[in-house]
């Protein structure tokens, strides 16, 4: 356990060394939030609410979605792909730790860094620019915290899966790009799942993606009420457990047929 | 050797290398398509909840997005200079470029070509055809020519902005995230500018004129006469911004000191 904690710390310190890159990142996220804010303002026009979300809730939803993205987003799929391509993964495999857990910890180190140095200041900035409401219920904050931790786990598991796929595809850039696009749409980052037509919603109900962005953002904006919150968290927890299965299966298969390129 | 024949030789070589790895190319085109589909789905889903957006109908919005894809695809195919500073200045590649008797910017355009981006233009045409059909738009015989001129103008606007940003690299090779930032600002041009507030509208028209890649030229084909004067200055804006960027580039090249010692 100690070595995994150490890995989180090292990643955190690595990010700290390059922290200036993050200030421009906050600006980029603010630009994105701004674009969607104006778009949604125009869409709402003079409607008081759409799908039980008011315009203030919608703006909050967008802001929180983007800022939470900074926490769960990581490039470990790319890193794994690169390590497999360069043959470094063979070295990783003989080291005394579980490679995939270690990757997850690196992602967590990045996530913790970004939430402190990116999301929190970013949220303060957008709070002053756009009409955003923070809830005063401590319970909501607590649920949200649990929810983004679960969302980090789900997203990272999907990243591990795409990373491991490199073993079978050799060149994985296309899949990684496609996955990113799909997640932006199906996770509810660019628009809440409840806005989709009914048939699309029911399909998405069977997919893990809404646990990445939609559920935590709905909890934060209090678009989910009462039992819906618990349902959302249960859905996320369930997917966390379910996703372990394909990861394990793919990983054991991959280890058996490892071809180190150039080795 | 004229510039044109050099261009075709490069393009020929490029296609050979790409066709060697066909699967890669198909996956890349597919993920581009996916990306364009996501933006389209966004527009379609949004209009499930509203019929008009500041006076723009769903099909008009879709048409504008379709139009935007065409100049953007042209830009994406020929102006991959988002990593210019890292690739050419920090690594000293510019030394190699400058020893050859062709304009340096033109060489970089040739080297960094990505012709498969042009498929995005095909998607754009398909989207425009679909939306235009719904709107019952009719074409005059001269419209295709106007279309080409407006597309060229839009692509030059994009190129001008990004070449200007790349030129900054000649003065300072420190890492900035200004390029990705500009890509995100460019997305504002996909929607009608009158949904934004006055300041942003002004910026998108005269300072970072992304509106000339989407809504202004598209307004001509949609027959929205109140925007015509903007639509028709599209090529002019494109040429002006591109000329300024080449001018800055040329000054920048004289400031280039080379890597190493």
Short mmCIF file of C-alpha atoms in Angstrom, two decimals:
data_model
loop_
_atom_site.label_atom_id
_atom_site.label_comp_id
_atom_site.label_asym_id
_atom_site.label_seq_id
_atom_site.Cartn_x
_atom_site.Cartn_y
_atom_site.Cartn_z
CA UNK A 1 0.00 0.00 0.00
CA UNK A 2 2.80 2.37 0.92
CA UNK A 3 4.31 2.21 -2.56
CA UNK A 4 0.99 3.08 -4.16
CA UNK A 5 0.62 6.11 -1.92
CA UNK A 6 4.17 7.07 -2.79
CA UNK A 7 3.23 6.90 -6.48
CA UNK A 8 0.35 9.31 -5.93
CA UNK A 9 2.73 11.66 -4.17
CA UNK A 10 5.37 11.49 -6.91
CA UNK A 11 2.83 12.21 -9.63
CA UNK A 12 1.48 15.10 -7.60
CA UNK A 13 4.95 16.59 -7.25
CA UNK A 14 5.65 16.09 -10.95
CA UNK A 15 2.53 18.03 -11.82
CA UNK A 16 3.47 20.69 -9.32
CA UNK A 17 6.72 21.28 -11.19
CA UNK A 18 4.78 22.23 -14.32
CA UNK A 19 1.94 24.06 -12.70
CA UNK A 20 2.09 27.16 -14.92
CA UNK A 21 0.52 25.15 -17.72
CA UNK A 22 -2.58 24.93 -15.61
CA UNK A 23 -3.41 28.59 -15.49
CA UNK A 24 -3.95 28.65 -19.23
CA UNK A 25 -5.98 25.46 -18.80
CA UNK A 26 -8.38 27.27 -16.51
CA UNK A 27 -8.80 29.89 -19.21
CA UNK A 28 -9.50 27.22 -21.84
CA UNK A 29 -12.14 25.62 -19.64
CA UNK A 30 -13.68 29.03 -18.98
CA UNK A 31 -13.87 29.62 -22.74
CA UNK A 32 -15.65 26.31 -23.19
CA UNK A 33 -18.02 26.99 -20.32
CA UNK A 34 -18.66 30.43 -21.80
CA UNK A 35 -19.52 29.03 -25.23
CA UNK A 36 -22.05 26.62 -23.78
CA UNK A 37 -23.39 29.23 -21.40
CA UNK A 38 -24.33 31.61 -24.23
CA UNK A 39 -25.72 28.76 -26.25
CA UNK A 40 -27.90 27.55 -23.42
CA UNK A 41 -29.03 31.08 -22.57
CA UNK A 42 -30.25 31.39 -26.15
CA UNK A 43 -31.88 27.96 -25.99
CA UNK A 44 -33.73 28.77 -22.79
CA UNK A 45 -34.78 32.17 -24.11
CA UNK A 46 -37.64 32.90 -21.72
CA UNK A 47 -38.42 29.34 -20.71
CA UNK A 48 -38.27 29.00 -16.91
CA UNK A 49 -37.01 25.43 -17.09
CA UNK A 50 -36.30 22.55 -19.46
CA UNK A 51 -36.47 18.96 -18.17
CA UNK A 52 -36.79 20.26 -14.57
CA UNK A 53 -33.54 22.24 -14.84
CA UNK A 54 -33.63 26.02 -14.52
CA UNK A 55 -31.14 28.15 -16.45
CA UNK A 56 -29.11 28.73 -13.28
CA UNK A 57 -29.01 25.00 -12.63
CA UNK A 58 -28.02 24.45 -16.24
CA UNK A 59 -25.15 26.94 -16.03
CA UNK A 60 -24.01 25.34 -12.78
CA UNK A 61 -24.29 21.94 -14.45
CA UNK A 62 -22.00 23.02 -17.30
CA UNK A 63 -19.45 24.63 -14.99
CA UNK A 64 -19.32 21.67 -12.62
CA UNK A 65 -19.16 19.17 -15.49
CA UNK A 66 -16.08 20.86 -16.91
CA UNK A 67 -14.38 21.39 -13.60
CA UNK A 68 -15.06 17.81 -12.50
CA UNK A 69 -13.64 16.68 -15.83
CA UNK A 70 -10.28 18.08 -14.72
CA UNK A 71 -10.38 15.60 -11.84
CA UNK A 72 -11.40 12.41 -13.63
CA UNK A 73 -9.65 13.10 -16.93
CA UNK A 74 -6.26 11.52 -17.47
CA UNK A 75 -4.14 10.23 -20.28
CA UNK A 76 -3.19 6.87 -18.84
CA UNK A 77 -4.63 5.11 -21.89
CA UNK A 78 -2.10 6.99 -24.01
CA UNK A 79 0.68 6.28 -21.51
CA UNK A 80 -0.09 2.56 -21.49
CA UNK A 81 -0.23 2.53 -25.29
CA UNK A 82 3.16 4.23 -25.45
CA UNK A 83 4.74 1.87 -22.91
CA UNK A 84 3.45 -1.10 -24.84
CA UNK A 85 4.71 0.29 -28.15
CA UNK A 86 8.15 1.02 -26.74
CA UNK A 87 8.34 -2.35 -25.02
CA UNK A 88 8.70 -0.76 -21.59
CA UNK A 89 5.72 -2.71 -20.38
CA UNK A 90 7.88 -5.83 -20.13
CA UNK A 91 10.01 -4.12 -17.50
CA UNK A 92 6.91 -2.92 -15.71
CA UNK A 93 5.61 -6.46 -15.50
CA UNK A 94 8.56 -7.80 -13.58
CA UNK A 95 8.42 -5.01 -11.02
CA UNK A 96 7.00 -5.87 -7.61
CA UNK A 97 3.67 -4.12 -8.04
CA UNK A 98 0.50 -4.49 -9.99
CA UNK A 99 1.01 -2.47 -13.17
CA UNK A 100 -2.62 -1.49 -13.65
CA UNK A 101 -3.09 -0.40 -10.02
CA UNK A 102 0.04 1.68 -10.34
CA UNK A 103 -1.33 3.37 -13.44
CA UNK A 104 -4.54 4.12 -11.61
CA UNK A 105 -2.59 5.68 -8.74
CA UNK A 106 -0.68 7.87 -11.18
CA UNK A 107 -3.99 9.02 -12.57
CA UNK A 108 -5.20 9.72 -9.05
CA UNK A 109 -2.10 11.76 -8.30
CA UNK A 110 -2.87 13.89 -11.36
CA UNK A 111 -6.53 14.14 -10.41
CA UNK A 112 -5.82 15.28 -6.88
CA UNK A 113 -3.40 17.87 -8.21
CA UNK A 114 -5.89 19.20 -10.75
CA UNK A 115 -8.77 19.43 -8.35
CA UNK A 116 -6.66 21.55 -5.99
CA UNK A 117 -4.85 23.73 -8.51
CA UNK A 118 -7.32 23.76 -11.35
CA UNK A 119 -10.91 22.98 -10.43
CA UNK A 120 -11.10 24.91 -7.18
CA UNK A 121 -9.60 28.18 -8.50
CA UNK A 122 -11.39 27.64 -11.81
CA UNK A 123 -14.70 27.24 -10.05
CA UNK A 124 -14.13 30.45 -8.10
CA UNK A 125 -13.38 32.31 -11.34
CA UNK A 126 -16.42 31.07 -13.25
CA UNK A 127 -18.55 31.73 -10.18
CA UNK A 128 -17.81 35.43 -10.59
CA UNK A 129 -18.36 35.45 -14.36
CA UNK A 130 -21.47 33.33 -14.77
CA UNK A 131 -24.67 33.06 -12.70
CA UNK A 132 -23.90 29.89 -10.76
CA UNK A 133 -25.48 28.62 -7.58
CA UNK A 134 -23.68 26.53 -5.00
CA UNK A 135 -25.89 24.50 -2.74
CA UNK A 136 -25.80 25.09 1.01
CA UNK A 137 -26.76 21.52 1.94
CA UNK A 138 -23.73 19.75 3.40
CA UNK A 139 -25.28 16.40 2.44
CA UNK A 140 -25.24 17.36 -1.25
CA UNK A 141 -21.54 18.20 -1.05
CA UNK A 142 -20.84 14.87 0.61
CA UNK A 143 -22.80 12.92 -2.03
CA UNK A 144 -21.03 14.87 -4.74
CA UNK A 145 -17.64 14.01 -3.26
CA UNK A 146 -18.47 10.29 -3.23
CA UNK A 147 -19.86 10.61 -6.72
CA UNK A 148 -16.77 12.18 -8.33
CA UNK A 149 -14.53 9.58 -6.70
CA UNK A 150 -16.67 6.89 -8.31
CA UNK A 151 -16.66 8.81 -11.58
CA UNK A 152 -12.86 8.90 -11.46
CA UNK A 153 -12.78 5.13 -10.97
CA UNK A 154 -15.17 4.43 -13.85
CA UNK A 155 -13.37 6.74 -16.26
CA UNK A 156 -9.97 5.38 -15.30
CA UNK A 157 -11.20 1.80 -15.74
CA UNK A 158 -12.38 2.65 -19.24
CA UNK A 159 -8.98 4.23 -19.89
CA UNK A 160 -7.26 1.06 -18.69
CA UNK A 161 -9.41 -0.96 -21.07
CA UNK A 162 -8.53 1.23 -24.05
CA UNK A 163 -4.88 1.17 -23.00
CA UNK A 164 -4.77 -2.62 -22.76
CA UNK A 165 -6.43 -2.85 -26.18
CA UNK A 166 -3.08 -1.70 -27.61
CA UNK A 167 -1.82 -5.25 -27.00
CA UNK A 168 -4.24 -6.49 -29.60
CA UNK A 169 -4.30 -3.55 -32.01
CA UNK A 170 -0.66 -2.31 -31.93
CA UNK A 171 -1.72 1.10 -33.11
CA UNK A 172 -4.35 2.48 -30.89
CA UNK A 173 -4.49 6.23 -31.49
CA UNK A 174 -7.76 6.05 -33.38
CA UNK A 175 -9.54 4.07 -30.68
CA UNK A 176 -8.28 6.43 -27.99
CA UNK A 177 -9.52 9.46 -29.91
CA UNK A 178 -12.86 7.85 -30.68
CA UNK A 179 -13.30 6.91 -27.03
CA UNK A 180 -12.71 10.48 -25.95
CA UNK A 181 -15.38 11.81 -28.30
CA UNK A 182 -17.90 9.17 -27.27
CA UNK A 183 -17.32 9.87 -23.59
CA UNK A 184 -17.80 13.62 -24.04
CA UNK A 185 -21.22 12.99 -25.52
CA UNK A 186 -22.50 9.94 -23.63
CA UNK A 187 -21.20 10.97 -20.22
CA UNK A 188 -23.40 14.06 -20.18
CA UNK A 189 -20.52 16.53 -20.33
CA UNK A 190 -21.90 18.60 -23.19
CA UNK A 191 -25.56 18.04 -22.47
CA UNK A 192 -27.49 16.35 -19.67
CA UNK A 193 -28.67 12.82 -20.41
CA UNK A 194 -32.24 13.81 -19.54
CA UNK A 195 -32.29 16.08 -22.61
CA UNK A 196 -31.91 13.16 -24.98
CA UNK A 197 -34.98 11.55 -26.54
CA UNK A 198 -36.44 8.66 -24.51
CA UNK A 199 -35.10 5.83 -26.66
CA UNK A 200 -31.55 7.21 -26.46
CA UNK A 201 -31.85 7.60 -22.69
CA UNK A 202 -32.85 3.98 -22.24
CA UNK A 203 -29.85 2.84 -24.31
CA UNK A 204 -27.54 5.01 -22.24
CA UNK A 205 -29.03 3.54 -19.09
CA UNK A 206 -27.27 0.29 -19.99
CA UNK A 207 -23.90 2.00 -20.49
CA UNK A 208 -21.35 3.03 -17.85
CA UNK A 209 -20.75 6.50 -19.31
CA UNK A 210 -23.37 8.53 -17.47
CA UNK A 211 -21.60 7.68 -14.23
CA UNK A 212 -18.65 9.75 -15.43
CA UNK A 213 -20.19 13.18 -15.68
CA UNK A 214 -23.99 13.23 -15.64
CA UNK A 215 -24.58 11.70 -12.20
CA UNK A 216 -22.08 13.82 -10.22
CA UNK A 217 -23.19 17.02 -11.99
CA UNK A 218 -26.88 16.28 -11.38
CA UNK A 219 -26.14 15.64 -7.71
CA UNK A 220 -24.26 18.92 -7.43
CA UNK A 221 -26.96 21.02 -9.13
CA UNK A 222 -29.62 19.19 -7.07
CA UNK A 223 -31.29 18.15 -10.30
CA UNK A 224 -31.49 14.77 -8.58
CA UNK A 225 -33.80 14.70 -5.58
CA UNK A 226 -34.12 12.21 -2.72
CA UNK A 227 -33.91 8.60 -3.84
CA UNK A 228 -32.55 9.60 -7.28
CA UNK A 229 -29.25 10.54 -5.61
CA UNK A 230 -28.88 7.14 -3.99
CA UNK A 231 -29.90 5.44 -7.24
CA UNK A 232 -27.23 7.39 -9.09
CA UNK A 233 -24.53 6.45 -6.60
CA UNK A 234 -25.60 2.80 -6.69
CA UNK A 235 -25.44 2.84 -10.48
CA UNK A 236 -21.89 4.21 -10.31
CA UNK A 237 -20.75 1.72 -7.67
CA UNK A 238 -22.21 -1.16 -9.66
CA UNK A 239 -20.30 -0.14 -12.78
CA UNK A 240 -17.07 0.19 -10.80
CA UNK A 241 -17.41 -3.46 -9.83
CA UNK A 242 -18.63 -4.70 -13.22
CA UNK A 243 -15.79 -3.04 -15.15
CA UNK A 244 -13.18 -4.99 -13.18
CA UNK A 245 -14.21 -8.15 -15.02
CA UNK A 246 -13.30 -7.18 -18.62
CA UNK A 247 -10.11 -5.50 -17.36
CA UNK A 248 -8.99 -8.70 -15.64
CA UNK A 249 -9.92 -10.88 -18.62
CA UNK A 250 -8.17 -8.66 -21.15
CA UNK A 251 -5.12 -8.20 -18.95
CA UNK A 252 -4.51 -11.92 -18.39
CA UNK A 253 -5.04 -12.60 -22.10
CA UNK A 254 -2.71 -9.76 -23.02
CA UNK A 255 0.05 -10.96 -20.68
CA UNK A 256 -0.09 -14.39 -22.28
CA UNK A 257 0.32 -13.12 -25.79
CA UNK A 258 2.72 -10.29 -25.09
CA UNK A 259 4.91 -9.55 -28.07
CA UNK A 260 7.49 -6.97 -27.19
CA UNK A 261 8.02 -5.00 -30.35
CA UNK A 262 11.65 -4.86 -31.32
CA UNK A 263 12.48 -7.24 -28.49
CA UNK B 1 10.13 23.71 -60.49
CA UNK B 2 6.98 25.69 -59.92
CA UNK B 3 5.27 25.72 -56.55
CA UNK B 4 2.30 23.90 -58.04
CA UNK B 5 4.28 20.93 -59.35
CA UNK B 6 6.15 20.66 -56.04
CA UNK B 7 2.81 20.58 -54.31
CA UNK B 8 1.55 17.71 -56.42
CA UNK B 9 4.75 15.76 -55.93
CA UNK B 10 4.46 16.12 -52.16
CA UNK B 11 0.79 15.16 -52.29
CA UNK B 12 1.66 12.07 -54.33
CA UNK B 13 4.32 10.99 -51.87
CA UNK B 14 1.95 11.67 -49.02
CA UNK B 15 -0.77 9.47 -50.45
CA UNK B 16 1.73 6.66 -50.93
CA UNK B 17 2.79 6.73 -47.30
CA UNK B 18 -0.79 6.94 -46.07
CA UNK B 19 -2.04 4.11 -48.23
CA UNK B 20 0.66 1.87 -46.81
CA UNK B 21 -1.21 1.95 -43.51
CA UNK B 22 -4.77 1.82 -44.74
CA UNK B 23 -6.31 0.67 -41.46
CA UNK B 24 -4.80 3.63 -39.63
CA UNK B 25 -6.20 6.03 -42.15
CA UNK B 26 -9.69 4.52 -41.98
CA UNK B 27 -9.72 4.66 -38.19
CA UNK B 28 -8.62 8.27 -38.32
CA UNK B 29 -11.33 9.21 -40.80
CA UNK B 30 -13.83 7.31 -38.70
CA UNK B 31 -12.92 9.12 -35.50
CA UNK B 32 -13.16 12.45 -37.35
CA UNK B 33 -16.63 11.48 -38.50
CA UNK B 34 -17.56 10.55 -34.97
CA UNK B 35 -16.39 13.94 -33.76
CA UNK B 36 -18.49 15.73 -36.37
CA UNK B 37 -21.47 13.53 -35.54
CA UNK B 38 -21.26 14.45 -31.86
CA UNK B 39 -21.56 18.16 -32.65
CA UNK B 40 -24.45 17.47 -34.97
CA UNK B 41 -26.22 15.35 -32.36
CA UNK B 42 -25.79 18.21 -29.92
CA UNK B 43 -27.61 20.60 -32.25
CA UNK B 44 -30.35 18.07 -33.00
CA UNK B 45 -30.95 17.22 -29.32
CA UNK B 46 -31.04 20.89 -28.34
CA UNK B 47 -33.73 21.56 -30.93
CA UNK B 48 -35.78 18.79 -29.38
CA UNK B 49 -36.46 21.38 -26.67
CA UNK B 50 -36.84 24.60 -28.61
CA UNK B 51 -38.10 25.40 -32.08
CA UNK B 52 -36.23 28.65 -32.68
CA UNK B 53 -32.94 29.92 -31.33
CA UNK B 54 -32.85 33.72 -31.52
CA UNK B 55 -34.77 33.42 -34.75
CA UNK B 56 -32.66 30.63 -36.25
CA UNK B 57 -34.43 27.38 -37.04
CA UNK B 58 -32.97 23.92 -36.53
CA UNK B 59 -32.22 23.38 -40.21
CA UNK B 60 -30.51 26.75 -40.46
CA UNK B 61 -28.28 25.90 -37.48
CA UNK B 62 -27.47 22.53 -39.01
CA UNK B 63 -26.71 24.22 -42.32
CA UNK B 64 -24.34 26.69 -40.66
CA UNK B 65 -22.54 23.83 -38.94
CA UNK B 66 -22.29 21.96 -42.24
CA UNK B 67 -20.83 25.02 -43.93
CA UNK B 68 -18.33 25.53 -41.11
CA UNK B 69 -17.00 22.01 -41.62
CA UNK B 70 -15.86 22.73 -45.18
CA UNK B 71 -13.40 25.63 -44.62
CA UNK B 72 -12.37 23.97 -41.37
CA UNK B 73 -11.52 20.77 -43.27
CA UNK B 74 -9.46 22.73 -45.80
CA UNK B 75 -7.64 24.43 -42.95
CA UNK B 76 -7.08 21.11 -41.16
CA UNK B 77 -5.68 19.50 -44.29
CA UNK B 78 -3.03 22.14 -45.01
CA UNK B 79 -2.28 24.10 -41.86
CA UNK B 80 -1.16 21.71 -39.17
CA UNK B 81 0.98 24.28 -37.46
CA UNK B 82 -0.41 23.91 -33.96
CA UNK B 83 2.84 22.25 -32.87
CA UNK B 84 5.09 24.46 -35.00
CA UNK B 85 7.13 25.87 -32.11
CA UNK B 86 7.93 22.47 -30.64
CA UNK B 87 8.51 20.75 -33.92
CA UNK B 88 10.43 23.32 -35.91
CA UNK B 89 11.96 25.86 -33.58
CA UNK B 90 12.82 23.93 -30.41
CA UNK B 91 14.09 20.95 -32.39
CA UNK B 92 15.90 23.13 -34.91
CA UNK B 93 14.07 21.75 -37.92
CA UNK B 94 13.71 25.28 -39.20
CA UNK B 95 17.42 25.23 -40.11
CA UNK B 96 16.72 22.55 -42.69
CA UNK B 97 13.72 24.44 -44.06
CA UNK B 98 15.58 27.72 -44.45
CA UNK B 99 18.38 26.22 -46.55
CA UNK B 100 15.95 25.41 -49.34
CA UNK B 101 14.93 27.80 -52.07
CA UNK B 102 11.17 27.75 -51.41
CA UNK B 103 9.19 29.95 -49.06
CA UNK B 104 9.47 28.47 -45.57
CA UNK B 105 5.76 28.59 -44.75
CA UNK B 106 4.91 26.79 -47.98
CA UNK B 107 7.36 24.01 -47.15
CA UNK B 108 5.84 23.53 -43.74
CA UNK B 109 2.38 23.34 -45.28
CA UNK B 110 3.68 20.62 -47.62
CA UNK B 111 5.42 18.65 -44.89
CA UNK B 112 2.52 18.72 -42.49
CA UNK B 113 -0.25 17.96 -44.96
CA UNK B 114 -3.07 15.78 -43.73
CA UNK B 115 -5.23 15.24 -46.76
CA UNK B 116 -7.61 12.88 -44.97
CA UNK B 117 -8.99 15.89 -43.10
CA UNK B 118 -10.68 16.82 -46.36
CA UNK B 119 -13.25 14.11 -45.67
CA UNK B 120 -14.67 16.49 -43.10
CA UNK B 121 -15.56 18.71 -46.04
CA UNK B 122 -17.53 15.86 -47.61
CA UNK B 123 -19.44 15.45 -44.35
CA UNK B 124 -20.08 19.18 -44.36
CA UNK B 125 -21.46 19.08 -47.90
CA UNK B 126 -23.73 16.18 -46.99
CA UNK B 127 -25.03 18.02 -43.93
CA UNK B 128 -25.65 21.17 -45.99
CA UNK B 129 -27.46 19.17 -48.65
CA UNK B 130 -29.71 17.57 -46.03
CA UNK B 131 -30.48 20.86 -44.26
CA UNK B 132 -30.84 22.76 -47.55
CA UNK B 133 -33.38 20.21 -48.74
CA UNK B 134 -35.45 20.67 -45.59
CA UNK B 135 -35.31 24.42 -46.03
CA UNK B 136 -36.19 24.15 -49.72
CA UNK B 137 -33.14 26.16 -50.78
CA UNK B 138 -32.55 26.53 -54.49
CA UNK B 139 -29.19 27.05 -56.16
CA UNK B 140 -28.33 29.53 -58.89
CA UNK B 141 -25.78 28.56 -61.52
CA UNK B 142 -23.21 30.88 -59.93
CA UNK B 143 -23.71 29.65 -56.35
CA UNK B 144 -21.09 26.87 -56.47
CA UNK B 145 -18.48 29.45 -57.48
CA UNK B 146 -19.50 31.81 -54.70
CA UNK B 147 -19.36 28.83 -52.36
CA UNK B 148 -15.76 28.11 -53.34
CA UNK B 149 -14.78 31.75 -52.82
CA UNK B 150 -16.44 31.90 -49.40
CA UNK B 151 -14.88 28.59 -48.33
CA UNK B 152 -11.47 29.87 -49.38
CA UNK B 153 -12.10 33.05 -47.38
CA UNK B 154 -13.10 31.09 -44.29
CA UNK B 155 -10.11 28.77 -44.54
CA UNK B 156 -7.80 31.80 -44.91
CA UNK B 157 -9.30 33.36 -41.79
CA UNK B 158 -8.43 30.23 -39.83
CA UNK B 159 -5.02 29.98 -41.47
CA UNK B 160 -4.27 33.65 -40.81
CA UNK B 161 -5.03 33.37 -37.12
CA UNK B 162 -2.99 30.21 -36.63
CA UNK B 163 -0.03 31.30 -38.74
CA UNK B 164 0.06 34.51 -36.68
CA UNK B 165 0.15 32.44 -33.50
CA UNK B 166 2.84 30.17 -34.92
CA UNK B 167 4.93 33.24 -35.78
CA UNK B 168 5.07 34.10 -32.08
CA UNK B 169 7.38 31.10 -31.81
CA UNK B 170 10.12 33.02 -33.63
CA UNK B 171 10.28 35.54 -30.84
CA UNK B 172 9.70 33.27 -27.90
CA UNK B 173 9.98 29.50 -27.91
CA UNK B 174 8.54 29.04 -24.44
CA UNK B 175 5.55 26.78 -24.25
CA UNK B 176 2.21 28.50 -24.35
CA UNK B 177 -1.19 26.93 -24.55
CA UNK B 178 -2.45 29.65 -26.82
CA UNK B 179 -3.03 27.27 -29.75
CA UNK B 180 -5.48 24.92 -28.02
CA UNK B 181 -7.14 27.99 -26.58
CA UNK B 182 -7.65 29.35 -30.07
CA UNK B 183 -9.12 26.04 -31.25
CA UNK B 184 -11.70 26.34 -28.49
CA UNK B 185 -12.48 29.94 -29.37
CA UNK B 186 -12.89 28.83 -32.98
CA UNK B 187 -15.79 26.65 -31.87
CA UNK B 188 -17.77 29.80 -31.17
CA UNK B 189 -17.89 30.30 -34.92
CA UNK B 190 -20.01 27.19 -35.38
CA UNK B 191 -23.10 28.94 -34.08
CA UNK B 192 -24.89 32.14 -35.09
CA UNK B 193 -23.04 35.08 -33.56
CA UNK B 194 -26.18 36.92 -32.51
CA UNK B 195 -26.61 34.54 -29.57
CA UNK B 196 -23.54 36.06 -27.90
CA UNK B 197 -23.29 39.41 -26.20
CA UNK B 198 -22.07 42.49 -28.08
CA UNK B 199 -18.43 42.33 -27.01
CA UNK B 200 -18.00 38.70 -28.02
CA UNK B 201 -19.80 39.35 -31.30
CA UNK B 202 -17.42 42.21 -32.03
CA UNK B 203 -14.37 40.07 -31.23
CA UNK B 204 -15.61 37.23 -33.43
CA UNK B 205 -16.16 39.64 -36.29
CA UNK B 206 -13.15 41.95 -36.32
CA UNK B 207 -10.43 40.66 -33.99
CA UNK B 208 -10.59 36.85 -34.17
CA UNK B 209 -12.98 36.70 -37.10
CA UNK B 210 -14.21 33.13 -36.66
CA UNK B 211 -17.72 34.26 -37.53
CA UNK B 212 -16.50 34.46 -41.15
CA UNK B 213 -15.96 30.72 -41.13
CA UNK B 214 -19.53 29.86 -40.20
CA UNK B 215 -22.50 32.07 -39.83
CA UNK B 216 -21.65 35.01 -42.12
CA UNK B 217 -20.88 33.11 -45.33
CA UNK B 218 -23.60 30.55 -44.60
CA UNK B 219 -26.10 33.40 -44.27
CA UNK B 220 -25.70 34.09 -47.99
CA UNK B 221 -26.93 30.61 -48.94
CA UNK B 222 -29.70 30.80 -46.37
CA UNK B 223 -30.89 33.97 -48.10
CA UNK B 224 -30.69 36.08 -44.94
CA UNK B 225 -30.19 39.42 -46.53
CA UNK B 226 -29.52 41.31 -43.29
CA UNK B 227 -26.14 39.50 -43.16
CA UNK B 228 -25.23 39.86 -46.83
CA UNK B 229 -22.71 42.66 -46.39
CA UNK B 230 -20.86 40.47 -43.88
CA UNK B 231 -21.13 37.43 -46.15
CA UNK B 232 -19.57 39.22 -49.09
CA UNK B 233 -16.56 40.60 -47.26
CA UNK B 234 -15.60 37.06 -46.15
CA UNK B 235 -12.91 36.61 -48.85
CA UNK B 236 -11.60 40.10 -48.14
CA UNK B 237 -11.28 39.42 -44.40
CA UNK B 238 -9.63 36.09 -45.18
CA UNK B 239 -7.08 37.66 -47.51
CA UNK B 240 -6.33 40.54 -45.12
CA UNK B 241 -5.81 38.29 -42.11
CA UNK B 242 -3.73 35.82 -44.06
CA UNK B 243 -1.60 38.56 -45.58
CA UNK B 244 -0.93 40.03 -42.14
CA UNK B 245 0.06 36.59 -40.85
CA UNK B 246 2.48 35.97 -43.73
CA UNK B 247 3.95 39.41 -43.18
CA UNK B 248 4.52 38.62 -39.49
CA UNK B 249 5.92 35.24 -40.44
CA UNK B 250 8.45 36.80 -42.79
CA UNK B 251 9.61 39.19 -40.08
CA UNK B 252 9.79 36.27 -37.67
CA UNK B 253 12.00 34.25 -39.99
CA UNK B 254 14.59 37.05 -39.95
CA UNK B 255 14.56 36.85 -36.14
CA UNK B 256 15.13 33.10 -36.12
CA UNK B 257 18.50 32.25 -34.59
CA UNK B 258 18.60 28.50 -35.03
CA UNK B 259 18.98 25.82 -32.42
CA UNK B 260 22.23 24.60 -30.94
CA UNK B 261 25.37 26.74 -31.11
#
